[in-house]
């Protein structure tokens, strides 16, 4: 048994139901859980093996990232798709992504997960849906990387079964047949899913989107998830192109398409949900269907802006997602909080804007609810020992500390989070990842990235190193 005491916080924000704020507060951790939270001074009876001085620091539960595609780290800022909207962006990048192998997925996972940790994220999901022929073990590689870095991880087994030859969007070479997909979903659940409290790894099932999987696969995946008690995830209502596709092919809007296939419910969370009608917002709240809000990605690809104020007011679960890095070009969780804060302001009545408090709530409690977890997202006795400390004695926070919690969202943040503890283990200390040689990792990732772009350029005759003529 080991106890860690975090004491004398500038501000402790446990993100409990009462939205308590505790200046001078402390948190006592015992192994993988929170034992006690309270105002200072620390009672003389408290004993600890390790003490962390939190003077000048804001102490929070770690953030929860609800949508990502880690291997896309290797295709950030690709010149050819800097100005492409979703469908064009996808069809261009499939040609690069089909070159992924285990080494690429490993390197990209370490970069993306490292960025998440350094920006305060302690629990993340990933949506991996592209498996070039003979490469079925990508998710196992991601899980190994997450274990090494020490982040709590919810990988989702994605899938694409509808290639170009069958009217889908992706090339046939990166699609799999349904028996192969379902067998691997089952294998991953059996080998890696841990339903216990404070679990470090949980699997969810996640067909890519209605335009890349068959109807049958949507249905069979939902059945399997419910048989085994794992969650469901997919992309939904991201663009107006998708809405048109659904109307043409299925004769209904995307949300109705999902509803008819039993894909709404409190065991489902969906990425984007940009194009929702007021009735659909109400349906999300009624069914408890979660939304992974990804404002940077939605702006990057010109998709639009999800009706988050309406979803929150209706009581639907809403979390934040950095989305997979080719459509955000970073895995910066704090950056996503600020993007969410600002995105909902233009043209709106200030009474309908998101506040810093709303945004921090989405990044903690909202995200935890999306992932079906009641043991992360807040610092309360019995919850997981996932804590972040942000040192406010930095240039970026000077003059902003009359409201230290909001300062994390409003003020620029070039510096990383100071300390990150996941499941009781310190994984970031002094703003640096423990056990990771960053320059070596960056060099390795960049080398793989360049090789992927060169291979795609050679294969297709398109120049991935130059912007497209406009
Ligand atoms: Zn996505």
Short mmCIF file of C-alpha atoms and ligand atoms in Angstrom, two decimals:
data_model
loop_
_atom_site.label_atom_id
_atom_site.label_comp_id
_atom_site.label_asym_id
_atom_site.label_seq_id
_atom_site.Cartn_x
_atom_site.Cartn_y
_atom_site.Cartn_z
CA UNK A 1 0.00 0.00 0.00
CA UNK A 2 1.31 3.43 -0.93
CA UNK A 3 -0.12 6.84 -0.12
CA UNK A 4 0.48 10.06 -2.02
CA UNK A 5 -0.55 13.42 -0.59
CA UNK A 6 -1.07 16.41 -2.89
CA UNK A 7 -1.27 19.41 -0.58
CA UNK A 8 -1.73 23.19 -0.48
CA UNK A 9 -3.25 23.51 -3.97
CA UNK A 10 -3.75 27.04 -5.23
CA UNK A 11 -7.17 25.65 -6.17
CA UNK A 12 -8.56 22.15 -6.00
CA UNK A 13 -11.51 21.57 -8.35
CA UNK A 14 -12.67 17.99 -7.75
CA UNK A 15 -15.48 18.31 -10.35
CA UNK A 16 -18.00 16.70 -8.00
CA UNK A 17 -21.77 17.12 -8.39
CA UNK A 18 -21.75 20.16 -6.10
CA UNK A 19 -19.03 21.75 -8.26
CA UNK A 20 -16.97 22.41 -5.14
CA UNK A 21 -13.93 24.70 -5.37
CA UNK A 22 -11.35 24.33 -2.60
CA UNK A 23 -8.57 26.94 -2.35
CA UNK A 24 -5.67 25.43 -0.38
CA UNK A 25 -7.18 21.94 -0.73
CA UNK A 26 -5.52 18.52 -0.56
CA UNK A 27 -6.02 15.12 -2.18
CA UNK A 28 -4.84 11.90 -0.58
CA UNK A 29 -4.35 8.91 -2.88
CA UNK A 30 -3.99 5.31 -1.80
CA UNK A 31 -2.59 3.08 -4.54
CA UNK A 32 -4.96 3.37 -7.52
CA UNK A 33 -7.74 5.33 -5.82
CA UNK A 34 -8.65 8.58 -4.12
CA UNK A 35 -8.86 8.15 -0.35
CA UNK A 36 -9.70 11.65 0.83
CA UNK A 37 -10.27 15.15 -0.51
CA UNK A 38 -10.45 18.19 1.73
CA UNK A 39 -9.62 21.79 2.55
CA UNK A 40 -6.24 22.67 4.02
CA UNK A 41 -4.45 22.53 6.27
CA UNK A 42 -3.90 18.78 6.01
CA UNK A 43 -4.98 17.03 9.23
CA UNK A 44 -1.98 16.00 11.37
CA UNK A 45 -3.27 12.39 11.31
CA UNK A 46 -2.71 12.07 7.54
CA UNK A 47 0.33 9.95 6.74
CA UNK A 48 1.82 9.64 3.27
CA UNK A 49 4.75 7.92 1.59
CA UNK A 50 5.08 10.70 -0.95
CA UNK A 51 4.13 14.38 -0.73
CA UNK A 52 3.54 16.61 -3.74
CA UNK A 53 3.60 20.33 -3.03
CA UNK A 54 0.76 21.91 -5.03
CA UNK A 55 1.39 25.53 -4.10
CA UNK A 56 0.72 27.71 -7.14
CA UNK A 57 -0.94 24.78 -8.90
CA UNK A 58 -4.50 24.04 -9.96
CA UNK A 59 -5.44 20.44 -9.11
CA UNK A 60 -8.07 18.68 -11.19
CA UNK A 61 -9.19 15.19 -12.19
CA UNK A 62 -7.49 14.20 -15.44
CA UNK A 63 -9.30 15.01 -18.67
CA UNK A 64 -11.12 12.37 -20.74
CA UNK A 65 -10.66 12.39 -24.52
CA UNK A 66 -13.66 10.83 -26.27
CA UNK A 67 -12.55 10.63 -29.91
CA UNK A 68 -9.23 10.08 -31.65
CA UNK A 69 -7.44 8.18 -34.43
CA UNK A 70 -3.89 7.87 -33.12
CA UNK A 71 -2.15 6.58 -36.29
CA UNK A 72 -3.23 9.76 -38.08
CA UNK A 73 -0.49 11.51 -36.10
CA UNK A 74 1.74 10.46 -39.02
CA UNK A 75 -0.35 12.40 -41.54
CA UNK A 76 -0.72 15.76 -39.83
CA UNK A 77 -0.55 18.83 -41.96
CA UNK A 78 -0.26 16.87 -45.24
CA UNK A 79 0.11 19.61 -47.88
CA UNK A 80 -2.21 17.88 -50.35
CA UNK A 81 -5.23 17.98 -47.99
CA UNK A 82 -4.66 21.20 -46.11
CA UNK A 83 -7.73 22.67 -47.81
CA UNK A 84 -9.91 19.55 -48.25
CA UNK A 85 -13.35 18.88 -46.76
CA UNK A 86 -14.13 15.49 -45.22
CA UNK A 87 -14.93 13.21 -48.18
CA UNK A 88 -12.05 14.47 -50.35
CA UNK A 89 -9.72 14.51 -47.31
CA UNK A 90 -10.65 10.87 -46.59
CA UNK A 91 -10.27 9.57 -50.14
CA UNK A 92 -6.86 11.26 -50.48
CA UNK A 93 -5.57 10.04 -47.10
CA UNK A 94 -6.81 6.43 -47.44
CA UNK A 95 -4.00 6.13 -50.02
CA UNK A 96 -1.44 7.10 -47.37
CA UNK A 97 -3.00 5.22 -44.47
CA UNK A 98 -3.00 1.95 -46.40
CA UNK A 99 0.79 1.94 -45.89
CA UNK A 100 0.50 1.69 -42.09
CA UNK A 101 2.22 -1.21 -40.35
CA UNK A 102 2.82 -2.20 -36.73
CA UNK A 103 5.86 0.04 -36.42
CA UNK A 104 3.92 3.06 -37.70
CA UNK A 105 1.01 2.45 -35.34
CA UNK A 106 3.38 1.99 -32.41
CA UNK A 107 5.29 5.22 -33.09
CA UNK A 108 2.14 7.24 -33.75
CA UNK A 109 0.44 5.92 -30.61
CA UNK A 110 3.39 6.93 -28.46
CA UNK A 111 3.40 10.45 -29.94
CA UNK A 112 -0.36 10.97 -29.66
CA UNK A 113 -0.73 9.45 -26.20
CA UNK A 114 2.29 11.45 -25.01
CA UNK A 115 0.74 14.70 -26.26
CA UNK A 116 -2.51 13.85 -24.52
CA UNK A 117 -0.76 13.17 -21.20
CA UNK A 118 1.26 16.39 -21.42
CA UNK A 119 -1.95 18.36 -21.90
CA UNK A 120 -3.75 16.78 -18.94
CA UNK A 121 -5.61 13.85 -20.47
CA UNK A 122 -5.55 10.70 -18.31
CA UNK A 123 -8.21 8.61 -20.09
CA UNK A 124 -8.52 8.40 -23.84
CA UNK A 125 -10.31 6.40 -26.43
CA UNK A 126 -9.09 5.65 -29.93
CA UNK A 127 -11.04 4.71 -33.05
CA UNK A 128 -8.98 2.48 -35.33
CA UNK A 129 -10.93 1.29 -38.34
CA UNK A 130 -8.39 0.83 -41.12
CA UNK A 131 -6.59 -2.50 -41.32
CA UNK A 132 -4.55 -3.05 -44.50
CA UNK A 133 -4.41 -6.71 -45.54
CA UNK A 134 -2.39 -8.83 -43.13
CA UNK A 135 -2.29 -6.11 -40.46
CA UNK A 136 -4.83 -7.19 -37.87
CA UNK A 137 -2.89 -6.41 -34.71
CA UNK A 138 -2.89 -2.61 -34.70
CA UNK A 139 -5.08 -2.29 -31.61
CA UNK A 140 -2.80 -4.65 -29.68
CA UNK A 141 0.10 -2.32 -30.58
CA UNK A 142 -1.85 0.70 -29.33
CA UNK A 143 -2.69 -1.07 -26.08
CA UNK A 144 0.98 -1.92 -25.53
CA UNK A 145 1.96 1.73 -26.09
CA UNK A 146 -0.76 2.95 -23.70
CA UNK A 147 0.49 0.55 -21.03
CA UNK A 148 4.06 1.78 -21.42
CA UNK A 149 3.04 5.43 -21.17
CA UNK A 150 0.58 4.71 -18.37
CA UNK A 151 -2.59 6.27 -19.79
CA UNK A 152 -6.06 4.78 -19.20
CA UNK A 153 -7.19 3.50 -22.57
CA UNK A 154 -10.49 2.67 -24.31
CA UNK A 155 -9.53 1.53 -27.82
CA UNK A 156 -12.46 0.91 -30.12
CA UNK A 157 -12.34 -1.82 -32.74
CA UNK A 158 -13.35 0.02 -35.86
CA UNK A 159 -14.21 -1.51 -39.20
CA UNK A 160 -14.82 -0.83 -42.88
CA UNK A 161 -16.54 -3.49 -44.97
CA UNK A 162 -17.94 -1.44 -47.84
CA UNK A 163 -15.19 -0.72 -50.35
CA UNK A 164 -15.40 1.31 -53.53
CA UNK A 165 -16.48 -1.70 -55.58
CA UNK A 166 -19.62 -1.93 -53.42
CA UNK A 167 -20.47 1.76 -53.46
CA UNK A 168 -18.52 2.71 -50.33
CA UNK A 169 -15.88 5.41 -49.98
CA UNK A 170 -12.64 3.54 -49.03
CA UNK A 171 -10.47 1.47 -51.41
CA UNK A 172 -11.26 -2.27 -51.22
CA UNK A 173 -7.70 -3.01 -50.01
CA UNK A 174 -8.30 -1.41 -46.60
CA UNK A 175 -11.68 -3.08 -46.03
CA UNK A 176 -12.23 -6.41 -44.34
CA UNK A 177 -14.98 -8.96 -44.69
CA UNK A 178 -17.57 -9.21 -41.95
CA UNK A 179 -16.59 -12.58 -40.45
CA UNK A 180 -12.97 -11.34 -40.09
CA UNK A 181 -14.11 -8.11 -38.43
CA UNK A 182 -16.48 -9.80 -36.00
CA UNK A 183 -13.94 -12.48 -35.07
CA UNK A 184 -11.35 -9.83 -34.24
CA UNK A 185 -13.88 -7.79 -32.22
CA UNK A 186 -14.56 -10.89 -30.13
CA UNK A 187 -10.85 -11.66 -29.75
CA UNK A 188 -10.10 -8.13 -28.52
CA UNK A 189 -12.95 -8.22 -26.00
CA UNK A 190 -11.74 -11.57 -24.69
CA UNK A 191 -8.08 -10.61 -24.53
CA UNK A 192 -8.24 -7.01 -23.35
CA UNK A 193 -11.61 -5.83 -22.02
CA UNK A 194 -11.57 -5.27 -18.26
CA UNK A 195 -14.99 -4.45 -16.78
CA UNK A 196 -13.70 -4.01 -13.22
CA UNK A 197 -13.70 -0.63 -11.44
CA UNK A 198 -10.65 1.52 -12.20
CA UNK A 199 -9.83 -0.69 -15.20
CA UNK A 200 -6.96 0.59 -17.35
CA UNK A 201 -8.16 -1.02 -20.61
CA UNK A 202 -11.66 -1.35 -21.98
CA UNK A 203 -12.69 -2.25 -25.51
CA UNK A 204 -15.59 -0.78 -27.46
CA UNK A 205 -16.87 -1.67 -30.94
CA UNK A 206 -16.96 1.01 -33.59
CA UNK A 207 -17.83 0.56 -37.29
CA UNK A 208 -16.34 3.57 -39.08
CA UNK A 209 -19.47 5.27 -40.44
CA UNK A 210 -22.63 4.42 -42.38
CA UNK A 211 -20.85 5.15 -45.68
CA UNK A 212 -18.11 2.55 -45.11
CA UNK A 213 -19.85 -0.44 -43.52
CA UNK A 214 -22.83 -2.57 -44.47
CA UNK A 215 -26.16 -2.49 -42.79
CA UNK A 216 -25.65 -6.03 -41.52
CA UNK A 217 -22.36 -5.14 -39.89
CA UNK A 218 -23.97 -2.25 -37.97
CA UNK A 219 -26.62 -4.62 -36.64
CA UNK A 220 -24.28 -7.53 -35.83
CA UNK A 221 -21.81 -5.22 -34.10
CA UNK A 222 -24.54 -3.82 -31.83
CA UNK A 223 -25.67 -7.35 -30.99
CA UNK A 224 -22.14 -8.42 -30.10
CA UNK A 225 -21.51 -5.32 -27.98
CA UNK A 226 -24.66 -5.92 -25.96
CA UNK A 227 -23.96 -9.63 -25.52
CA UNK A 228 -20.55 -8.82 -24.04
CA UNK A 229 -21.37 -5.60 -22.20
CA UNK A 230 -19.05 -3.33 -24.19
CA UNK A 231 -19.89 0.09 -25.59
CA UNK A 232 -20.62 1.23 -29.13
CA UNK A 233 -19.10 4.13 -31.00
CA UNK A 234 -19.11 5.53 -34.53
CA UNK A 235 -19.00 8.78 -36.51
CA UNK A 236 -22.37 10.45 -36.88
CA UNK A 237 -23.86 13.44 -38.68
CA UNK A 238 -20.43 14.93 -39.29
CA UNK A 239 -21.12 16.67 -42.61
CA UNK A 240 -23.99 17.61 -44.89
CA UNK A 241 -22.49 15.22 -47.47
CA UNK A 242 -23.14 12.38 -45.04
CA UNK A 243 -26.71 13.55 -44.54
CA UNK A 244 -27.24 13.53 -48.32
CA UNK A 245 -25.66 10.06 -48.60
CA UNK A 246 -27.99 8.67 -45.91
CA UNK A 247 -31.06 10.24 -47.49
CA UNK A 248 -30.14 8.83 -50.92
CA UNK A 249 -29.09 5.34 -49.82
CA UNK A 250 -31.29 4.71 -46.79
CA UNK A 251 -34.09 7.23 -47.30
CA UNK A 252 -33.63 8.79 -43.86
CA UNK A 253 -31.41 11.14 -41.88
CA UNK A 254 -28.29 9.72 -40.14
CA UNK A 255 -29.79 9.68 -36.65
CA UNK A 256 -32.91 7.86 -37.87
CA UNK A 257 -30.62 5.39 -39.65
CA UNK A 258 -28.98 4.64 -36.29
CA UNK A 259 -32.25 4.53 -34.36
CA UNK A 260 -33.64 1.87 -36.71
CA UNK A 261 -30.58 -0.31 -36.04
CA UNK A 262 -30.78 -0.03 -32.21
CA UNK A 263 -27.79 2.26 -32.21
CA UNK A 264 -29.09 4.87 -29.77
CA UNK A 265 -28.79 4.31 -26.02
CA UNK A 266 -26.78 4.99 -22.90
CA UNK A 267 -24.15 2.47 -24.05
CA UNK A 268 -23.46 4.44 -27.24
CA UNK A 269 -21.40 7.57 -27.84
CA UNK A 270 -21.06 9.19 -31.25
CA UNK A 271 -18.39 11.44 -32.70
CA UNK A 272 -19.26 14.89 -34.11
CA UNK A 273 -23.10 15.05 -34.30
CA UNK A 274 -22.78 18.39 -36.08
CA UNK A 275 -26.00 18.18 -38.07
CA UNK A 276 -28.73 17.46 -35.52
CA UNK A 277 -32.30 18.74 -35.60
CA UNK A 278 -33.97 19.89 -32.35
CA UNK A 279 -35.94 16.60 -32.28
CA UNK A 280 -32.70 14.66 -32.61
CA UNK A 281 -31.15 16.63 -29.75
CA UNK A 282 -34.15 15.63 -27.60
CA UNK A 283 -33.76 12.00 -28.68
CA UNK A 284 -30.09 11.99 -27.59
CA UNK A 285 -31.09 13.29 -24.16
CA UNK A 286 -33.99 10.85 -23.83
CA UNK A 287 -31.90 7.81 -24.79
CA UNK A 288 -28.70 8.91 -22.98
CA UNK A 289 -26.72 8.69 -26.23
CA UNK A 290 -23.38 10.47 -25.81
CA UNK A 291 -21.70 12.99 -28.11
CA UNK A 292 -17.95 13.39 -28.61
CA UNK A 293 -17.67 17.07 -29.51
CA UNK A 294 -14.60 17.73 -31.70
CA UNK A 295 -14.63 21.44 -32.57
CA UNK A 296 -11.06 21.69 -33.95
CA UNK A 297 -11.62 18.85 -36.39
CA UNK A 298 -15.03 20.17 -37.42
CA UNK A 299 -13.51 23.59 -38.16
CA UNK A 300 -10.45 22.14 -39.90
CA UNK A 301 -12.63 20.17 -42.34
CA UNK A 302 -15.30 22.86 -42.66
CA UNK A 303 -17.97 20.48 -41.30
CA UNK A 304 -19.86 22.90 -39.06
CA UNK A 305 -20.53 23.18 -35.33
CA UNK A 306 -22.48 20.74 -33.15
CA UNK A 307 -25.44 22.14 -31.16
CA UNK A 308 -23.63 21.64 -27.86
CA UNK A 309 -25.49 24.27 -25.83
CA UNK A 310 -28.78 22.60 -26.77
CA UNK A 311 -27.43 19.11 -26.01
CA UNK A 312 -26.14 20.21 -22.58
CA UNK A 313 -29.38 22.02 -21.76
CA UNK A 314 -31.35 18.91 -22.74
CA UNK A 315 -29.18 16.76 -20.44
CA UNK A 316 -27.44 14.65 -23.10
CA UNK A 317 -23.93 13.37 -22.27
CA UNK A 318 -21.33 15.51 -24.09
CA UNK A 319 -17.56 14.97 -23.94
CA UNK A 320 -14.67 16.57 -25.80
CA UNK A 321 -12.53 14.90 -28.45
CA UNK A 322 -9.32 16.06 -30.06
CA UNK A 323 -10.16 13.76 -33.00
CA UNK A 324 -7.51 11.98 -34.96
CA UNK A 325 -4.73 14.12 -35.68
CA UNK A 326 -4.94 14.49 -39.43
CA UNK A 327 -8.05 16.63 -38.91
CA UNK A 328 -6.78 18.58 -35.90
CA UNK A 329 -3.03 18.32 -36.41
CA UNK A 330 -2.46 18.08 -32.68
CA UNK A 331 -3.60 15.92 -29.75
CA UNK A 332 -3.65 18.88 -27.39
CA UNK A 333 -6.45 18.40 -24.87
CA UNK A 334 -6.14 21.86 -23.30
CA UNK A 335 -6.21 23.29 -26.80
CA UNK A 336 -9.50 21.51 -27.43
CA UNK A 337 -11.01 23.02 -24.27
CA UNK A 338 -10.15 26.51 -25.50
CA UNK A 339 -11.43 25.74 -28.99
CA UNK A 340 -14.74 24.58 -27.50
CA UNK A 341 -14.95 27.71 -25.36
CA UNK A 342 -14.53 30.03 -28.34
CA UNK A 343 -16.32 28.04 -31.05
CA UNK A 344 -19.82 28.57 -29.69
CA UNK A 345 -19.66 32.37 -29.50
CA UNK A 346 -19.74 33.86 -33.02
CA UNK A 347 -23.21 35.08 -33.89
CA UNK A 348 -24.82 33.71 -30.73
CA UNK A 349 -26.55 35.39 -27.82
CA UNK A 350 -23.97 35.54 -24.97
CA UNK A 351 -26.51 33.76 -22.77
CA UNK A 352 -26.07 30.74 -25.10
CA UNK A 353 -22.26 30.73 -25.07
CA UNK A 354 -20.34 27.92 -23.40
CA UNK A 355 -18.54 28.98 -20.22
CA UNK A 356 -15.11 27.83 -19.04
CA UNK A 357 -16.96 25.80 -16.41
CA UNK A 358 -19.10 24.07 -19.10
CA UNK A 359 -15.98 23.19 -21.02
CA UNK A 360 -14.07 21.75 -18.05
CA UNK A 361 -17.20 19.78 -17.11
CA UNK A 362 -17.39 18.29 -20.63
CA UNK A 363 -13.68 17.44 -20.55
CA UNK A 364 -14.05 15.56 -17.24
CA UNK A 365 -17.53 14.44 -16.21
CA UNK A 366 -19.06 14.61 -19.68
CA UNK A 367 -16.29 12.50 -21.16
CA UNK A 368 -16.48 9.96 -18.35
CA UNK A 369 -20.22 9.59 -18.96
CA UNK A 370 -19.65 9.09 -22.69
CA UNK A 371 -17.23 6.25 -21.92
CA UNK A 372 -19.62 4.75 -19.37
CA UNK A 373 -17.32 5.37 -16.42
CA UNK A 374 -18.39 6.51 -12.97
CA UNK A 375 -14.90 6.01 -11.54
CA UNK A 376 -13.05 8.73 -13.48
CA UNK A 377 -13.75 12.41 -14.21
CA UNK A 378 -13.92 13.56 -10.58
CA UNK A 379 -11.78 13.42 -7.45
CA UNK A 380 -13.90 11.79 -4.76
CA UNK A 381 -13.18 8.96 -2.31
CA UNK A 382 -13.10 5.61 -4.11
CA UNK A 383 -12.62 7.09 -7.59
CA UNK A 384 -9.55 6.40 -9.70
CA UNK A 385 -6.34 8.21 -8.74
CA UNK A 386 -6.18 10.26 -11.97
CA UNK A 387 -4.99 13.75 -11.05
CA UNK A 388 -3.41 16.63 -12.93
CA UNK A 389 -1.53 19.61 -11.55
CA UNK A 390 -1.19 22.74 -13.65
CA UNK A 391 1.51 25.15 -12.49
CA UNK A 392 0.14 28.67 -12.81
CA UNK A 393 3.51 30.28 -12.11
CA UNK A 394 4.06 30.59 -15.83
CA UNK A 395 4.07 33.62 -18.08
CA UNK A 396 0.85 32.52 -19.76
CA UNK A 397 -1.15 32.69 -16.53
CA UNK A 398 0.27 35.92 -15.11
CA UNK A 399 -2.57 38.39 -14.62
CA UNK A 400 -5.23 35.69 -15.12
CA UNK A 401 -5.44 34.16 -11.66
CA UNK A 402 -8.45 35.88 -10.18
CA UNK A 403 -10.23 32.76 -11.52
CA UNK A 404 -7.56 30.03 -11.68
CA UNK A 405 -9.79 27.30 -13.15
CA UNK A 406 -11.04 29.49 -15.99
CA UNK A 407 -7.47 30.69 -16.60
CA UNK A 408 -6.62 27.18 -17.86
CA UNK A 409 -9.23 27.57 -20.60
CA UNK A 410 -9.10 31.29 -21.41
CA UNK A 411 -5.36 31.91 -21.34
CA UNK A 412 -2.79 30.65 -23.82
CA UNK A 413 -0.95 27.55 -22.70
CA UNK A 414 2.37 26.98 -24.45
CA UNK A 415 3.65 25.02 -21.47
CA UNK A 416 2.58 21.46 -20.67
CA UNK A 417 0.75 20.36 -17.57
CA UNK A 418 3.21 20.08 -14.66
CA UNK A 419 2.26 16.73 -13.08
CA UNK A 420 0.01 13.93 -14.30
CA UNK A 421 -0.92 10.93 -12.17
CA UNK A 422 -2.84 8.03 -13.70
CA UNK A 423 -4.10 5.18 -11.54
CA UNK A 424 -1.75 6.38 -8.81
CA UNK A 425 1.34 6.36 -11.05
CA UNK A 426 3.19 9.61 -11.82
CA UNK A 427 3.56 9.63 -15.62
CA UNK A 428 4.36 13.32 -16.18
CA UNK A 429 6.63 15.18 -13.79
CA UNK A 430 7.99 18.71 -14.14
CA UNK A 431 6.17 18.96 -17.47
CA UNK A 432 8.01 15.96 -18.95
CA UNK A 433 6.89 12.47 -19.87
CA UNK A 434 8.56 9.87 -17.73
CA UNK A 435 10.50 7.20 -19.56
CA UNK A 436 10.12 8.68 -23.06
CA UNK A 437 13.05 9.99 -25.09
CA UNK A 438 11.08 12.65 -26.95
CA UNK A 439 13.67 13.72 -29.58
CA UNK A 440 14.26 10.08 -30.56
CA UNK A 441 10.51 9.42 -30.80
CA UNK A 442 9.89 12.56 -32.87
CA UNK A 443 12.67 11.65 -35.28
CA UNK A 444 11.30 8.12 -35.67
CA UNK A 445 7.72 9.31 -36.27
CA UNK A 446 8.83 11.89 -38.82
CA UNK A 447 10.91 9.32 -40.70
CA UNK A 448 7.92 6.95 -40.94
CA UNK A 449 5.61 9.80 -41.93
CA UNK A 450 7.86 10.88 -44.81
CA UNK A 451 8.17 7.28 -46.02
CA UNK A 452 4.36 6.90 -46.03
CA UNK A 453 3.93 10.08 -48.07
CA UNK A 454 6.65 9.06 -50.51
CA UNK A 455 5.04 5.63 -50.99
CA UNK A 456 1.59 7.17 -51.57
CA UNK A 457 3.04 9.66 -54.04
CA UNK A 458 4.75 6.84 -55.98
CA UNK A 459 1.66 4.60 -55.90
CA UNK A 460 -0.89 7.19 -57.01
CA UNK A 461 1.14 9.66 -59.07
CA UNK A 462 -0.31 12.46 -56.88
CA UNK A 463 2.16 14.70 -55.06
CA UNK A 464 1.40 14.51 -51.35
CA UNK A 465 4.18 16.98 -50.56
CA UNK A 466 2.53 19.92 -52.33
CA UNK A 467 -0.79 21.68 -51.86
CA UNK A 468 -3.34 20.84 -54.53
CA UNK A 469 -3.80 23.45 -57.24
CA UNK A 470 -6.91 25.46 -56.34
ZN1 LIG B 1 -13.04 10.56 -36.29
#
